[in-house]
Amino acid sequence: MIKRDVENIFRKGNNFLLASHLNPDGDAVGSLLGLGLTLRELGKNVTITSPHPVPRTFSFLPGYELIQEPGNLNSLTFDVGVVLDCTEVERTGKETEGLLKNCNTLLNIDHHVSNTNFGNLNLVDTDAAATGELIFEILEEMGVPITPEIATNLYVAIVTDTGSFQHQNTTARCHRNAASLLGLGAAHARAYQLLYEERSLKSMRLLEKCLRTLSVSEDGLVAWMAVPQKYLIETGCGIEECEDLVNYPKSISGVEVGILFKQVSNNEVKVSFRSKSYVDVNSLAASFGGGGHERAAGCTVHGTLKDVERRVLAATVNFLLDAKGATST
Ligand code: 5GP
Ligand code: MN
């Protein structure tokens, strides 16, 4: 039913503003471009914006050059704002939030459990592996032509959010959708190579340094790693080059929760949580003002790196105790 309403808005709207979250990932970028290119094919005026620069890794995606900084858009007006893969409108960034407030219709399409239903119309499907998957299903139902360029973007959204079909959110449904996208000409081999086999040497040097910070709790259930700002400076890496580092602590045998602490500035740390089977890290991240999914979530915490590590680890240990208590009753 809601999907029908979304289709109607896509058909009837004229001037669209498409936005996603801070630190855009593959699902954010793939969804923005997959939908953006389709709406353009339908003859709509489409503006695509990102509050932070899109990592170079995604520069091979068709339409990458269409993504604009919100600061350049103040003179434009839009009838429809579409927010993709974003739990709350604040996560689009201050400038974009202002532009979205002036839209007649605000559409919220997402798959996070922590979504706040901030739109006039909210299509939030927490069973979807990626927002890109939801976009694909809508476009397919609309019967609009899906070019190989559009298919590549939506395929990358699914591949990146499922960790190449390895995470728990991988379903028969998302494999079927991915298969359809391959049938439509998604450039899967090229995407794999450019996403996963083009690591910079400096990011390997960063990994080497960060691995030395790897620690495991006494009971072996929590493992964590840190990226102090000085490592970024010493290796010449940007913060976006830490994207997959959280998988190292998580991958240790017996570990349930993997945590990565990225020092953004002297007083700010971006924390990533991943869990393997029973800890709801979305709730854990929410206790620090963040959110995400049950098995992958994040938050930003203010304080020194050491202080944030101490506070977050203490909260995680307590959280684990509660989770274990809940499973044993
Ligand atoms: P990551 O750890 O890779 O940055 O994010 C994991 C998941 O949690 C993603 O789905 C991301 O959108 C979400 N997430 C990360 N940081 C935050 C945050 O500060 N607030 C909210 N609401 N979600 C976040
Ligand atoms: Mn997503």
mmCIF file of C-alpha atoms and ligand atoms in Angstrom:
data_model
loop_
_atom_site.group_PDB
_atom_site.id
_atom_site.type_symbol
_atom_site.label_atom_id
_atom_site.label_comp_id
_atom_site.label_asym_id
_atom_site.label_seq_id
_atom_site.Cartn_x
_atom_site.Cartn_y
_atom_site.Cartn_z
ATOM 1 C CA MET A 1 0.000 0.000 0.000
ATOM 2 C CA ILE A 2 2.711 2.429 1.023
ATOM 3 C CA LYS A 3 4.735 1.265 -1.972
ATOM 4 C CA ARG A 4 1.848 2.385 -4.224
ATOM 5 C CA ASP A 5 1.894 5.846 -2.627
ATOM 6 C CA VAL A 6 5.644 6.047 -3.163
ATOM 7 C CA GLU A 7 5.165 5.083 -6.824
ATOM 8 C CA ASN A 8 2.563 7.845 -7.190
ATOM 9 C CA ILE A 9 4.945 10.417 -5.781
ATOM 10 C CA PHE A 10 7.710 9.256 -8.143
ATOM 11 C CA ARG A 11 5.316 9.568 -11.085
ATOM 12 C CA LYS A 12 3.677 12.879 -10.140
ATOM 13 C CA GLY A 13 6.579 14.860 -8.661
ATOM 14 C CA ASN A 14 8.655 17.203 -10.807
ATOM 15 C CA ASN A 15 11.565 18.599 -8.819
ATOM 16 C CA PHE A 16 13.209 16.013 -6.598
ATOM 17 C CA LEU A 17 15.888 16.414 -3.950
ATOM 18 C CA LEU A 18 17.553 13.113 -3.046
ATOM 19 C CA ALA A 19 19.589 12.910 0.151
ATOM 20 C CA SER A 20 21.155 10.362 2.469
ATOM 21 C CA HIS A 21 23.270 10.202 5.634
ATOM 22 C CA LEU A 22 26.581 11.624 6.878
ATOM 23 C CA ASN A 23 29.616 9.475 5.972
ATOM 24 C CA PRO A 24 27.804 7.905 3.007
ATOM 25 C CA ASP A 25 28.322 4.165 2.518
ATOM 26 C CA GLY A 26 27.650 1.906 -0.475
ATOM 27 C CA ASP A 27 23.942 1.601 0.260
ATOM 28 C CA ALA A 28 23.552 5.372 0.595
ATOM 29 C CA VAL A 29 25.398 6.122 -2.651
ATOM 30 C CA GLY A 30 23.976 3.191 -4.634
ATOM 31 C CA SER A 31 20.423 4.049 -3.571
ATOM 32 C CA LEU A 32 20.834 7.778 -4.333
ATOM 33 C CA LEU A 33 22.242 7.101 -7.797
ATOM 34 C CA GLY A 34 19.992 4.141 -8.649
ATOM 35 C CA LEU A 35 16.869 6.166 -7.880
ATOM 36 C CA GLY A 36 18.326 9.442 -9.186
ATOM 37 C CA LEU A 37 19.204 8.022 -12.606
ATOM 38 C CA THR A 38 15.760 6.401 -12.896
ATOM 39 C CA LEU A 39 13.887 9.611 -12.081
ATOM 40 C CA ARG A 40 16.027 11.426 -14.650
ATOM 41 C CA GLU A 41 15.067 8.794 -17.247
ATOM 42 C CA LEU A 42 11.443 9.576 -16.383
ATOM 43 C CA GLY A 43 12.104 13.221 -17.307
ATOM 44 C CA LYS A 44 12.196 14.627 -13.766
ATOM 45 C CA ASN A 45 14.477 17.351 -12.444
ATOM 46 C CA VAL A 46 16.651 15.558 -9.932
ATOM 47 C CA THR A 47 19.201 16.992 -7.525
ATOM 48 C CA ILE A 48 21.332 14.539 -5.576
ATOM 49 C CA THR A 49 23.199 15.737 -2.521
ATOM 50 C CA SER A 50 25.564 14.393 0.123
ATOM 51 C CA PRO A 51 26.598 16.239 3.289
ATOM 52 C CA HIS A 52 30.056 14.636 3.203
ATOM 53 C CA PRO A 53 32.187 13.928 0.134
ATOM 54 C CA VAL A 54 31.456 10.494 -1.309
ATOM 55 C CA PRO A 55 34.523 8.217 -0.881
ATOM 56 C CA ARG A 56 36.608 7.814 -4.073
ATOM 57 C CA THR A 57 35.997 4.050 -3.891
ATOM 58 C CA PHE A 58 32.542 4.737 -5.259
ATOM 59 C CA SER A 59 33.694 6.975 -8.101
ATOM 60 C CA PHE A 60 33.168 4.154 -10.620
ATOM 61 C CA LEU A 61 29.426 4.212 -9.969
ATOM 62 C CA PRO A 62 27.454 5.600 -12.919
ATOM 63 C CA GLY A 63 26.220 9.093 -12.034
ATOM 64 C CA TYR A 64 28.850 9.692 -9.307
ATOM 65 C CA GLU A 65 29.564 13.136 -10.798
ATOM 66 C CA LEU A 66 25.930 14.182 -10.256
ATOM 67 C CA ILE A 67 26.298 14.261 -6.460
ATOM 68 C CA GLN A 68 26.431 17.852 -5.208
ATOM 69 C CA GLU A 69 27.367 19.588 -1.975
ATOM 70 C CA PRO A 70 24.296 21.000 -0.183
ATOM 71 C CA GLY A 71 25.943 24.435 0.155
ATOM 72 C CA ASN A 72 25.487 25.026 -3.599
ATOM 73 C CA LEU A 73 21.754 24.366 -3.596
ATOM 74 C CA ASN A 74 20.289 27.213 -1.547
ATOM 75 C CA SER A 75 18.710 28.972 -4.524
ATOM 76 C CA LEU A 76 16.762 25.884 -5.634
ATOM 77 C CA THR A 77 13.290 24.732 -4.571
ATOM 78 C CA PHE A 78 11.978 21.189 -4.640
ATOM 79 C CA ASP A 79 8.497 19.705 -4.445
ATOM 80 C CA VAL A 80 9.639 16.277 -3.253
ATOM 81 C CA GLY A 81 12.446 15.453 -0.826
ATOM 82 C CA VAL A 82 13.485 11.797 -0.716
ATOM 83 C CA VAL A 83 15.674 10.668 2.185
ATOM 84 C CA LEU A 84 17.321 7.295 1.700
ATOM 85 C CA ASP A 85 18.941 4.896 4.183
ATOM 86 C CA CYS A 86 18.741 7.457 6.950
ATOM 87 C CA THR A 87 17.377 6.900 10.470
ATOM 88 C CA GLU A 88 16.529 10.509 11.241
ATOM 89 C CA VAL A 89 16.368 13.680 9.192
ATOM 90 C CA GLU A 90 19.163 15.241 11.308
ATOM 91 C CA ARG A 91 21.538 12.618 9.855
ATOM 92 C CA THR A 92 21.276 14.313 6.452
ATOM 93 C CA GLY A 93 23.295 17.229 7.914
ATOM 94 C CA LYS A 94 22.181 20.749 8.894
ATOM 95 C CA GLU A 95 22.197 22.274 5.384
ATOM 96 C CA THR A 96 20.294 19.431 3.724
ATOM 97 C CA GLU A 97 17.809 19.312 6.582
ATOM 98 C CA GLY A 98 16.994 22.965 5.832
ATOM 99 C CA LEU A 99 16.404 22.205 2.146
ATOM 100 C CA LEU A 100 14.223 19.183 3.003
ATOM 101 C CA LYS A 101 12.054 21.258 5.368
ATOM 102 C CA ASN A 102 11.015 23.400 2.390
ATOM 103 C CA CYS A 103 9.807 20.438 0.301
ATOM 104 C CA ASN A 104 6.034 19.923 -0.013
ATOM 105 C CA THR A 105 6.420 16.179 0.418
ATOM 106 C CA LEU A 106 9.096 14.389 2.442
ATOM 107 C CA LEU A 107 9.564 10.735 1.608
ATOM 108 C CA ASN A 108 11.542 8.488 3.971
ATOM 109 C CA ILE A 109 12.765 5.187 2.509
ATOM 110 C CA ASP A 110 14.902 3.072 4.833
ATOM 111 C CA HIS A 111 15.559 -0.316 6.429
ATOM 112 C CA HIS A 112 16.976 0.630 9.861
ATOM 113 C CA VAL A 113 15.127 -0.547 12.990
ATOM 114 C CA SER A 114 15.974 2.781 14.614
ATOM 115 C CA ASN A 115 14.208 4.844 11.910
ATOM 116 C CA THR A 116 12.106 7.615 13.482
ATOM 117 C CA ASN A 117 9.439 7.787 10.723
ATOM 118 C CA PHE A 118 10.201 11.455 10.149
ATOM 119 C CA GLY A 119 8.649 11.725 6.656
ATOM 120 C CA ASN A 120 5.179 12.583 5.400
ATOM 121 C CA LEU A 121 5.346 9.121 3.927
ATOM 122 C CA ASN A 122 7.549 6.441 5.488
ATOM 123 C CA LEU A 123 8.543 3.258 3.712
ATOM 124 C CA VAL A 124 10.612 1.555 6.408
ATOM 125 C CA ASP A 125 11.116 -2.156 5.856
ATOM 126 C CA THR A 126 13.499 -3.597 8.435
ATOM 127 C CA ASP A 127 13.501 -6.978 6.666
ATOM 128 C CA ALA A 128 15.137 -5.451 3.595
ATOM 129 C CA ALA A 129 18.883 -6.128 3.422
ATOM 130 C CA ALA A 130 19.552 -2.674 1.988
ATOM 131 C CA THR A 131 17.676 0.480 1.059
ATOM 132 C CA GLY A 132 18.819 -0.205 -2.509
ATOM 133 C CA GLU A 133 16.808 -3.408 -2.397
ATOM 134 C CA LEU A 134 13.642 -1.468 -1.533
ATOM 135 C CA ILE A 135 14.308 0.976 -4.360
ATOM 136 C CA PHE A 136 14.734 -1.906 -6.781
ATOM 137 C CA GLU A 137 11.450 -3.513 -5.715
ATOM 138 C CA ILE A 138 9.578 -0.227 -6.191
ATOM 139 C CA LEU A 139 11.096 0.417 -9.627
ATOM 140 C CA GLU A 140 10.365 -3.146 -10.713
ATOM 141 C CA GLU A 141 6.752 -2.822 -9.596
ATOM 142 C CA MET A 142 6.468 0.496 -11.457
ATOM 143 C CA GLY A 143 7.637 -1.258 -14.603
ATOM 144 C CA VAL A 144 10.103 1.513 -15.457
ATOM 145 C CA PRO A 145 13.162 0.627 -17.554
ATOM 146 C CA ILE A 146 16.147 -0.304 -15.396
ATOM 147 C CA THR A 147 19.353 0.325 -17.329
ATOM 148 C CA PRO A 148 22.637 -1.505 -16.590
ATOM 149 C CA GLU A 149 23.876 1.745 -14.959
ATOM 150 C CA ILE A 150 20.919 1.814 -12.569
ATOM 151 C CA ALA A 151 21.301 -1.931 -11.911
ATOM 152 C CA THR A 152 24.992 -1.520 -11.017
ATOM 153 C CA ASN A 153 24.168 1.121 -8.411
ATOM 154 C CA LEU A 154 21.405 -0.909 -6.778
ATOM 155 C CA TYR A 155 23.532 -4.078 -6.857
ATOM 156 C CA VAL A 156 26.388 -2.257 -5.092
ATOM 157 C CA ALA A 157 23.919 -1.041 -2.439
ATOM 158 C CA ILE A 158 22.994 -4.665 -1.693
ATOM 159 C CA VAL A 159 26.544 -6.060 -1.907
ATOM 160 C CA THR A 160 28.012 -3.498 0.480
ATOM 161 C CA ASP A 161 25.217 -3.626 3.086
ATOM 162 C CA THR A 162 25.289 -7.442 3.234
ATOM 163 C CA GLY A 163 29.113 -7.600 3.389
ATOM 164 C CA SER A 164 29.108 -9.405 0.015
ATOM 165 C CA PHE A 165 26.171 -11.606 1.052
ATOM 166 C CA GLN A 166 27.890 -12.757 4.243
ATOM 167 C CA HIS A 167 26.112 -10.847 7.024
ATOM 168 C CA GLN A 168 23.050 -12.083 8.831
ATOM 169 C CA ASN A 169 20.783 -9.700 6.903
ATOM 170 C CA THR A 170 21.399 -11.759 3.723
ATOM 171 C CA THR A 171 18.113 -13.364 2.675
ATOM 172 C CA ALA A 172 16.641 -15.370 -0.171
ATOM 173 C CA ARG A 173 14.806 -12.178 -1.113
ATOM 174 C CA CYS A 174 18.008 -10.175 -1.467
ATOM 175 C CA HIS A 175 19.688 -12.947 -3.470
ATOM 176 C CA ARG A 176 16.667 -12.970 -5.813
ATOM 177 C CA ASN A 177 16.830 -9.199 -6.208
ATOM 178 C CA ALA A 178 20.585 -9.348 -6.771
ATOM 179 C CA ALA A 179 20.036 -12.052 -9.401
ATOM 180 C CA SER A 180 17.482 -9.838 -11.172
ATOM 181 C CA LEU A 181 19.963 -6.953 -11.108
ATOM 182 C CA LEU A 182 22.657 -9.165 -12.673
ATOM 183 C CA GLY A 183 20.114 -10.100 -15.330
ATOM 184 C CA LEU A 184 19.624 -6.384 -16.000
ATOM 185 C CA GLY A 185 23.349 -5.933 -16.609
ATOM 186 C CA ALA A 186 24.829 -4.922 -13.232
ATOM 187 C CA ALA A 187 28.617 -4.839 -13.609
ATOM 188 C CA HIS A 188 29.261 -7.202 -10.690
ATOM 189 C CA ALA A 189 32.840 -8.287 -11.452
ATOM 190 C CA ARG A 190 33.982 -4.723 -12.049
ATOM 191 C CA ALA A 191 32.220 -3.629 -8.849
ATOM 192 C CA TYR A 192 33.898 -6.419 -6.851
ATOM 193 C CA GLN A 193 37.313 -5.491 -8.156
ATOM 194 C CA LEU A 194 36.913 -1.766 -7.573
ATOM 195 C CA LEU A 195 35.340 -2.158 -4.144
ATOM 196 C CA TYR A 196 37.525 -4.892 -2.698
ATOM 197 C CA GLU A 197 40.729 -5.261 -4.700
ATOM 198 C CA GLU A 198 41.926 -1.697 -5.022
ATOM 199 C CA ARG A 199 43.176 -1.109 -1.484
ATOM 200 C CA SER A 200 45.774 1.608 -1.146
ATOM 201 C CA LEU A 201 49.131 0.659 0.351
ATOM 202 C CA LYS A 202 48.671 3.406 2.961
ATOM 203 C CA SER A 203 45.426 1.835 4.155
ATOM 204 C CA MET A 204 47.358 -1.430 4.692
ATOM 205 C CA ARG A 205 49.893 0.524 6.755
ATOM 206 C CA LEU A 206 47.011 1.956 8.762
ATOM 207 C CA LEU A 207 45.647 -1.538 9.331
ATOM 208 C CA GLU A 208 49.074 -2.680 10.532
ATOM 209 C CA LYS A 209 49.174 0.103 13.147
ATOM 210 C CA CYS A 210 45.569 -0.347 14.241
ATOM 211 C CA LEU A 211 45.937 -4.101 14.676
ATOM 212 C CA ARG A 212 48.481 -3.379 17.389
ATOM 213 C CA THR A 213 45.680 -1.763 19.423
ATOM 214 C CA LEU A 214 43.526 -4.888 19.196
ATOM 215 C CA SER A 215 42.289 -5.961 22.648
ATOM 216 C CA VAL A 216 39.936 -8.616 23.930
ATOM 217 C CA SER A 217 37.921 -8.608 27.169
ATOM 218 C CA GLU A 218 38.767 -11.165 29.857
ATOM 219 C CA ASP A 219 35.754 -13.305 29.026
ATOM 220 C CA GLY A 220 36.626 -13.161 25.318
ATOM 221 C CA LEU A 221 33.218 -11.804 24.299
ATOM 222 C CA VAL A 222 34.201 -8.239 23.363
ATOM 223 C CA ALA A 223 37.081 -7.217 21.114
ATOM 224 C CA TRP A 224 37.985 -3.699 20.071
ATOM 225 C CA MET A 225 40.439 -1.698 18.064
ATOM 226 C CA ALA A 226 41.242 2.014 17.877
ATOM 227 C CA VAL A 227 42.188 4.436 15.133
ATOM 228 C CA PRO A 228 43.918 7.338 16.928
ATOM 229 C CA GLN A 229 44.033 10.458 14.797
ATOM 230 C CA LYS A 230 47.821 10.377 14.743
ATOM 231 C CA TYR A 231 47.716 7.062 12.836
ATOM 232 C CA LEU A 232 45.639 8.736 10.139
ATOM 233 C CA ILE A 233 48.123 11.580 9.940
ATOM 234 C CA GLU A 234 51.176 9.283 9.937
ATOM 235 C CA THR A 235 49.793 7.115 7.140
ATOM 236 C CA GLY A 236 48.076 9.903 5.176
ATOM 237 C CA CYS A 237 44.718 8.106 5.330
ATOM 238 C CA GLY A 238 41.273 9.693 5.539
ATOM 239 C CA ILE A 239 38.704 8.457 8.042
ATOM 240 C CA GLU A 240 36.774 6.756 5.212
ATOM 241 C CA GLU A 241 39.671 4.321 4.844
ATOM 242 C CA CYS A 242 38.696 2.718 8.177
ATOM 243 C CA GLU A 243 35.382 1.448 6.781
ATOM 244 C CA ASP A 244 35.977 -2.311 7.161
ATOM 245 C CA LEU A 245 38.375 -2.301 10.150
ATOM 246 C CA VAL A 246 35.617 -3.176 12.631
ATOM 247 C CA ASN A 247 35.435 -6.626 11.059
ATOM 248 C CA TYR A 248 38.847 -7.566 12.510
ATOM 249 C CA PRO A 249 37.868 -7.517 16.193
ATOM 250 C CA LYS A 250 34.508 -9.078 15.334
ATOM 251 C CA SER A 251 36.108 -11.928 13.404
ATOM 252 C CA ILE A 252 37.954 -13.367 16.425
ATOM 253 C CA SER A 253 36.668 -16.752 17.534
ATOM 254 C CA GLY A 254 34.335 -16.515 20.538
ATOM 255 C CA VAL A 255 33.844 -12.752 20.239
ATOM 256 C CA GLU A 256 30.215 -11.590 20.235
ATOM 257 C CA VAL A 257 30.721 -7.816 19.965
ATOM 258 C CA GLY A 258 33.402 -6.106 17.858
ATOM 259 C CA ILE A 259 33.994 -2.382 18.364
ATOM 260 C CA LEU A 260 36.031 0.189 16.441
ATOM 261 C CA PHE A 261 36.916 3.589 17.922
ATOM 262 C CA LYS A 262 37.767 6.186 15.294
ATOM 263 C CA GLN A 263 39.148 9.426 16.664
ATOM 264 C CA VAL A 264 37.609 12.200 14.576
ATOM 265 C CA SER A 265 39.096 15.057 16.632
ATOM 266 C CA ASN A 266 40.604 15.592 20.097
ATOM 267 C CA ASN A 267 37.163 15.534 21.635
ATOM 268 C CA GLU A 268 35.099 13.340 19.302
ATOM 269 C CA VAL A 269 35.122 9.597 18.611
ATOM 270 C CA LYS A 270 33.027 7.739 16.046
ATOM 271 C CA VAL A 271 32.186 4.278 17.395
ATOM 272 C CA SER A 272 31.174 1.289 15.251
ATOM 273 C CA PHE A 273 29.574 -1.803 16.797
ATOM 274 C CA ARG A 274 29.114 -5.220 15.204
ATOM 275 C CA SER A 275 27.636 -8.312 16.862
ATOM 276 C CA LYS A 276 27.573 -11.936 15.811
ATOM 277 C CA SER A 277 24.454 -13.548 17.133
ATOM 278 C CA TYR A 278 22.551 -12.156 20.108
ATOM 279 C CA VAL A 279 23.586 -8.673 21.249
ATOM 280 C CA ASP A 280 21.318 -5.916 19.931
ATOM 281 C CA VAL A 281 23.965 -3.301 19.146
ATOM 282 C CA ASN A 282 21.300 -0.910 17.850
ATOM 283 C CA SER A 283 20.086 -0.493 21.446
ATOM 284 C CA LEU A 284 23.659 -0.290 22.700
ATOM 285 C CA ALA A 285 24.454 2.496 20.192
ATOM 286 C CA ALA A 286 21.142 4.200 21.042
ATOM 287 C CA SER A 287 22.274 4.525 24.674
ATOM 288 C CA PHE A 288 24.956 6.872 23.278
ATOM 289 C CA GLY A 289 22.560 8.731 20.960
ATOM 290 C CA GLY A 290 23.302 6.617 17.865
ATOM 291 C CA GLY A 291 21.473 3.809 16.083
ATOM 292 C CA GLY A 292 21.559 1.384 13.177
ATOM 293 C CA HIS A 293 20.680 -2.299 12.945
ATOM 294 C CA GLU A 294 20.655 -5.167 15.463
ATOM 295 C CA ARG A 295 23.971 -6.509 14.190
ATOM 296 C CA ALA A 296 25.620 -3.280 12.963
ATOM 297 C CA ALA A 297 25.267 0.125 14.564
ATOM 298 C CA GLY A 298 27.212 3.245 15.418
ATOM 299 C CA CYS A 299 27.317 6.473 17.391
ATOM 300 C CA THR A 300 29.461 9.535 17.948
ATOM 301 C CA VAL A 301 30.695 10.113 21.493
ATOM 302 C CA HIS A 302 32.372 13.256 22.809
ATOM 303 C CA GLY A 303 35.498 12.913 24.923
ATOM 304 C CA THR A 304 39.110 11.841 24.585
ATOM 305 C CA LEU A 305 39.806 8.517 22.912
ATOM 306 C CA LYS A 306 40.741 6.847 26.220
ATOM 307 C CA ASP A 307 37.704 8.240 28.002
ATOM 308 C CA VAL A 308 35.286 7.172 25.254
ATOM 309 C CA GLU A 309 36.849 3.687 25.135
ATOM 310 C CA ARG A 310 36.396 3.325 28.884
ATOM 311 C CA ARG A 311 32.770 4.492 28.870
ATOM 312 C CA VAL A 312 31.707 2.485 25.840
ATOM 313 C CA LEU A 313 33.422 -0.698 27.019
ATOM 314 C CA ALA A 314 31.801 -0.415 30.454
ATOM 315 C CA ALA A 315 28.380 0.007 28.816
ATOM 316 C CA THR A 316 29.061 -2.942 26.500
ATOM 317 C CA VAL A 317 30.013 -5.250 29.374
ATOM 318 C CA ASN A 318 26.816 -4.319 31.227
ATOM 319 C CA PHE A 319 24.790 -4.764 28.090
ATOM 320 C CA LEU A 320 26.257 -8.223 27.539
ATOM 321 C CA LEU A 321 25.466 -9.222 31.112
ATOM 322 C CA ASP A 322 21.834 -8.182 30.559
ATOM 323 C CA ALA A 323 21.686 -9.958 27.185
ATOM 324 C CA LYS A 324 23.087 -13.164 28.682
ATOM 325 C CA GLY A 325 20.671 -12.866 31.616
ATOM 326 C CA ALA A 326 17.795 -12.520 29.151
ATOM 327 C CA THR A 327 18.860 -15.583 27.132
ATOM 328 C CA SER A 328 19.288 -17.776 30.226
ATOM 329 C CA THR A 329 15.809 -17.077 31.658
HETATM 330 P P1 5GP B 1 29.048 2.146 10.735
HETATM 331 O O1 5GP B 1 29.516 1.520 12.014
HETATM 332 O O2 5GP B 1 29.476 1.335 9.552
HETATM 333 O O3 5GP B 1 29.354 3.600 10.635
HETATM 334 O O4 5GP B 1 27.473 2.062 10.769
HETATM 335 C C1 5GP B 1 26.748 0.877 10.991
HETATM 336 C C2 5GP B 1 25.260 1.158 10.875
HETATM 337 O O5 5GP B 1 24.857 2.036 11.922
HETATM 338 C C3 5GP B 1 24.863 1.857 9.584
HETATM 339 O O6 5GP B 1 23.609 1.343 9.185
HETATM 340 C C4 5GP B 1 24.757 3.319 9.959
HETATM 341 O O7 5GP B 1 23.819 4.001 9.174
HETATM 342 C C5 5GP B 1 24.326 3.248 11.418
HETATM 343 N N1 5GP B 1 24.935 4.350 12.183
HETATM 344 C C6 5GP B 1 26.258 4.604 12.339
HETATM 345 N N2 5GP B 1 26.459 5.679 13.113
HETATM 346 C C7 5GP B 1 25.236 6.141 13.467
HETATM 347 C C8 5GP B 1 24.771 7.250 14.256
HETATM 348 O O8 5GP B 1 25.541 8.037 14.807
HETATM 349 N N3 5GP B 1 23.406 7.395 14.377
HETATM 350 C C9 5GP B 1 22.524 6.523 13.785
HETATM 351 N N4 5GP B 1 21.214 6.740 13.946
HETATM 352 N N5 5GP B 1 22.919 5.484 13.025
HETATM 353 C C10 5GP B 1 24.250 5.284 12.865
HETATM 354 MN MN MN B 2 21.650 0.557 4.481
#
